[in-house]
Short mmCIF file of C-alpha atoms in Angstrom, two decimals:
data_model
loop_
_atom_site.label_atom_id
_atom_site.label_comp_id
_atom_site.label_asym_id
_atom_site.label_seq_id
_atom_site.Cartn_x
_atom_site.Cartn_y
_atom_site.Cartn_z
CA MET Y 1 -34.34 59.34 16.22
CA GLU Y 2 -30.50 59.39 15.85
CA ILE Y 3 -27.97 57.83 17.88
CA LEU Y 4 -24.49 59.24 17.16
CA ARG Y 5 -21.29 58.41 17.78
CA ILE Y 6 -19.74 60.88 19.70
CA ASP Y 7 -16.89 61.93 18.21
CA ALA Y 8 -13.73 64.90 17.99
CA GLY Y 9 -16.09 67.10 16.21
CA PHE Y 10 -18.82 66.68 18.17
CA ASP Y 11 -19.07 70.18 20.14
CA ARG Y 12 -23.00 69.90 22.24
CA TYR Y 13 -21.44 69.41 25.62
CA LYS Y 14 -23.01 71.39 27.49
CA GLU Y 15 -26.60 70.30 25.34
CA LEU Y 16 -25.27 66.77 26.36
CA LEU Y 17 -24.68 68.14 30.50
CA ASP Y 18 -28.53 69.42 30.42
CA VAL Y 19 -29.86 65.85 29.44
CA VAL Y 20 -27.31 63.96 32.11
CA LEU Y 21 -28.53 66.52 34.70
CA ALA Y 22 -32.17 66.59 33.68
CA ALA Y 23 -32.69 62.82 33.78
CA PHE Y 24 -30.17 62.09 36.84
CA ALA Y 25 -32.86 65.25 38.57
CA PHE Y 26 -34.91 62.85 40.44
CA MET Y 27 -32.50 61.55 42.74
CA ASP Y 28 -31.70 64.87 44.14
CA GLY Y 29 -32.18 64.24 47.94
CA ARG Y 30 -33.14 60.47 46.66
CA ILE Y 31 -29.68 59.07 46.99
CA ASP Y 32 -26.15 59.09 49.24
CA PRO Y 33 -23.97 59.81 48.22
CA PRO Y 34 -25.45 62.76 45.70
CA SER Y 35 -24.78 61.62 42.11
CA SER Y 36 -21.44 62.38 40.84
CA ALA Y 37 -23.48 64.28 37.83
CA HIS Y 38 -23.54 67.34 39.57
CA ARG Y 39 -19.41 67.61 39.27
CA LEU Y 40 -19.43 67.26 35.54
CA THR Y 41 -19.25 69.93 32.77
CA PRO Y 42 -19.16 70.67 28.91
CA ALA Y 43 -15.11 70.37 29.18
CA SER Y 44 -15.32 66.83 31.76
CA LEU Y 45 -18.02 65.50 29.76
CA GLY Y 46 -16.10 66.53 26.27
CA GLU Y 47 -13.01 64.52 28.55
CA LYS Y 48 -15.22 61.63 29.87
CA ALA Y 49 -16.23 60.98 25.74
CA ALA Y 50 -12.52 60.93 24.64
CA GLN Y 51 -11.36 58.46 27.15
CA GLU Y 52 -14.45 56.48 26.61
CA ILE Y 53 -16.87 55.68 23.78
CA ALA Y 54 -19.80 57.48 23.35
CA PHE Y 55 -22.94 57.89 21.83
CA ALA Y 56 -25.68 60.62 21.69
CA ALA Y 57 -29.88 60.22 20.68
CA LEU Y 58 -30.87 63.33 18.67
CA ASP Y 59 -34.49 63.62 18.21
CA ASP Y 60 -34.95 66.15 15.25
CA ARG Y 61 -31.33 67.66 16.22
CA ARG Y 62 -31.87 68.22 19.27
CA VAL Y 63 -30.02 66.00 21.98
CA VAL Y 64 -31.82 64.01 24.32
CA GLY Y 65 -29.67 61.10 25.37
CA CYS Y 66 -26.15 59.75 25.91
CA ILE Y 67 -24.87 57.19 26.91
CA PHE Y 68 -21.37 56.53 28.48
CA LEU Y 69 -19.14 52.75 27.70
CA LYS Y 70 -15.96 51.53 28.65
CA PRO Y 71 -14.31 48.51 28.41
CA GLU Y 72 -13.40 46.22 31.70
CA GLU Y 73 -12.80 42.92 30.23
CA PRO Y 74 -14.43 40.53 30.07
CA ALA Y 75 -17.46 43.22 30.41
CA LEU Y 76 -18.31 46.48 28.75
CA TYR Y 77 -18.73 49.14 31.79
CA ILE Y 78 -22.13 51.35 31.32
CA GLY Y 79 -22.06 54.60 32.42
CA LYS Y 80 -23.88 57.98 32.28
CA LEU Y 81 -27.22 55.88 30.77
CA ALA Y 82 -29.28 59.76 30.38
CA VAL Y 83 -32.41 60.23 29.07
CA HIS Y 84 -34.34 63.44 28.99
CA PRO Y 85 -37.19 63.26 30.80
CA SER Y 86 -38.83 64.78 28.09
CA ALA Y 87 -37.82 61.65 25.85
CA GLN Y 88 -38.68 59.43 28.39
CA GLY Y 89 -40.68 55.99 27.48
CA LYS Y 90 -40.45 56.29 23.99
CA GLY Y 91 -37.26 53.43 23.74
CA ILE Y 92 -34.53 55.67 23.37
CA GLY Y 93 -32.88 53.77 26.39
CA ARG Y 94 -33.46 50.38 24.88
CA LEU Y 95 -31.85 52.55 21.60
CA LEU Y 96 -28.78 53.30 23.05
CA LEU Y 97 -28.49 49.63 25.34
CA ALA Y 98 -28.52 48.20 21.69
CA ARG Y 99 -25.81 50.33 20.90
CA ALA Y 100 -23.86 49.29 24.07
CA GLU Y 101 -24.74 45.82 23.56
CA ALA Y 102 -23.53 46.11 19.49
CA THR Y 103 -20.35 47.89 20.83
CA ALA Y 104 -19.13 45.06 23.15
CA ARG Y 105 -19.79 42.00 20.75
CA GLU Y 106 -17.33 44.43 18.36
CA LEU Y 107 -14.90 44.39 20.77
CA GLY Y 108 -15.63 40.97 21.86
CA LEU Y 109 -17.00 41.07 25.57
CA SER Y 110 -19.40 38.78 26.85
CA SER Y 111 -22.03 41.26 29.39
CA LEU Y 112 -22.22 44.72 30.07
CA ARG Y 113 -21.95 45.78 33.36
CA LEU Y 114 -23.79 48.69 35.30
CA GLU Y 115 -24.28 50.19 38.79
CA THR Y 116 -27.52 51.94 40.19
CA ARG Y 117 -27.69 53.06 43.80
CA VAL Y 118 -29.44 51.13 45.97
CA GLU Y 119 -32.24 53.49 46.75
CA LEU Y 120 -33.44 53.39 43.39
CA ALA Y 121 -35.33 50.23 43.13
CA GLU Y 122 -37.59 51.78 40.20
CA ASN Y 123 -34.07 51.23 38.16
CA HIS Y 124 -33.32 48.16 39.45
CA ARG Y 125 -36.54 46.87 38.17
CA LEU Y 126 -36.65 48.61 34.30
CA PHE Y 127 -32.55 47.70 34.19
CA ALA Y 128 -33.95 43.77 35.23
CA ALA Y 129 -36.80 44.12 32.48
CA TRP Y 130 -33.29 44.60 29.68
CA GLY Y 131 -32.09 41.57 30.93
CA PHE Y 132 -29.47 42.71 33.64
CA ARG Y 133 -29.46 40.66 37.03
CA LYS Y 134 -27.53 41.33 40.27
CA THR Y 135 -24.37 40.64 40.91
CA ALA Y 136 -23.28 42.79 43.71
CA GLU Y 137 -23.36 44.92 46.51
CA ASN Y 138 -20.83 48.16 46.62
CA ARG Y 139 -19.98 51.52 48.56
CA HIS Y 140 -18.60 54.38 48.16
CA ALA Y 141 -15.80 55.32 50.10
CA GLY Y 142 -16.13 55.87 53.43
CA TYR Y 143 -19.46 54.24 53.49
CA ASP Y 144 -20.15 51.40 55.74
CA ARG Y 145 -23.57 50.32 54.15
CA THR Y 146 -24.12 49.14 50.90
CA THR Y 147 -24.60 52.27 48.17
CA SER Y 148 -24.89 51.03 45.22
CA ILE Y 149 -25.58 47.89 43.43
CA GLU Y 150 -23.98 45.94 40.13
CA MET Y 151 -25.99 44.64 37.93
CA ARG Y 152 -25.04 42.28 34.94
CA LYS Y 153 -26.48 41.28 31.37
CA PRO Y 154 -24.98 38.09 29.55
CA LEU Y 155 -24.75 38.38 25.51
CA ALA Y 156 -25.56 35.70 23.39
#
């Protein structure tokens, strides 16, 4: 398994998009509003990677996962953490989160922050097992109910 920093030389955004869409497919019909992953394109992923800190997970040169990170003092925001369903359960998510922790420490940030949809209780449990705790409830624009929860992991 190789965790690769996505930089200007990265040219596999179609594969990366396929991974994100496959990883987020289980949410279709379960979350409202629908995932923003459906609005991504290879070009927009390239733009996102240029504006944020991104890593790809490769297994035998095949893209199987990714994580996008955005510094937001005092936390490093985790967005679009994705592992292809065929590669889940192999510790790839943990490797990507370890890279996020290392990046946060390098930047002098004290915690990791993410948001997950309120309907995805299995994600809440998984992130809790990885040391994240619920810190807020949020709603998307135009909604009068909670649509996502914020979770944070303090870094020692």
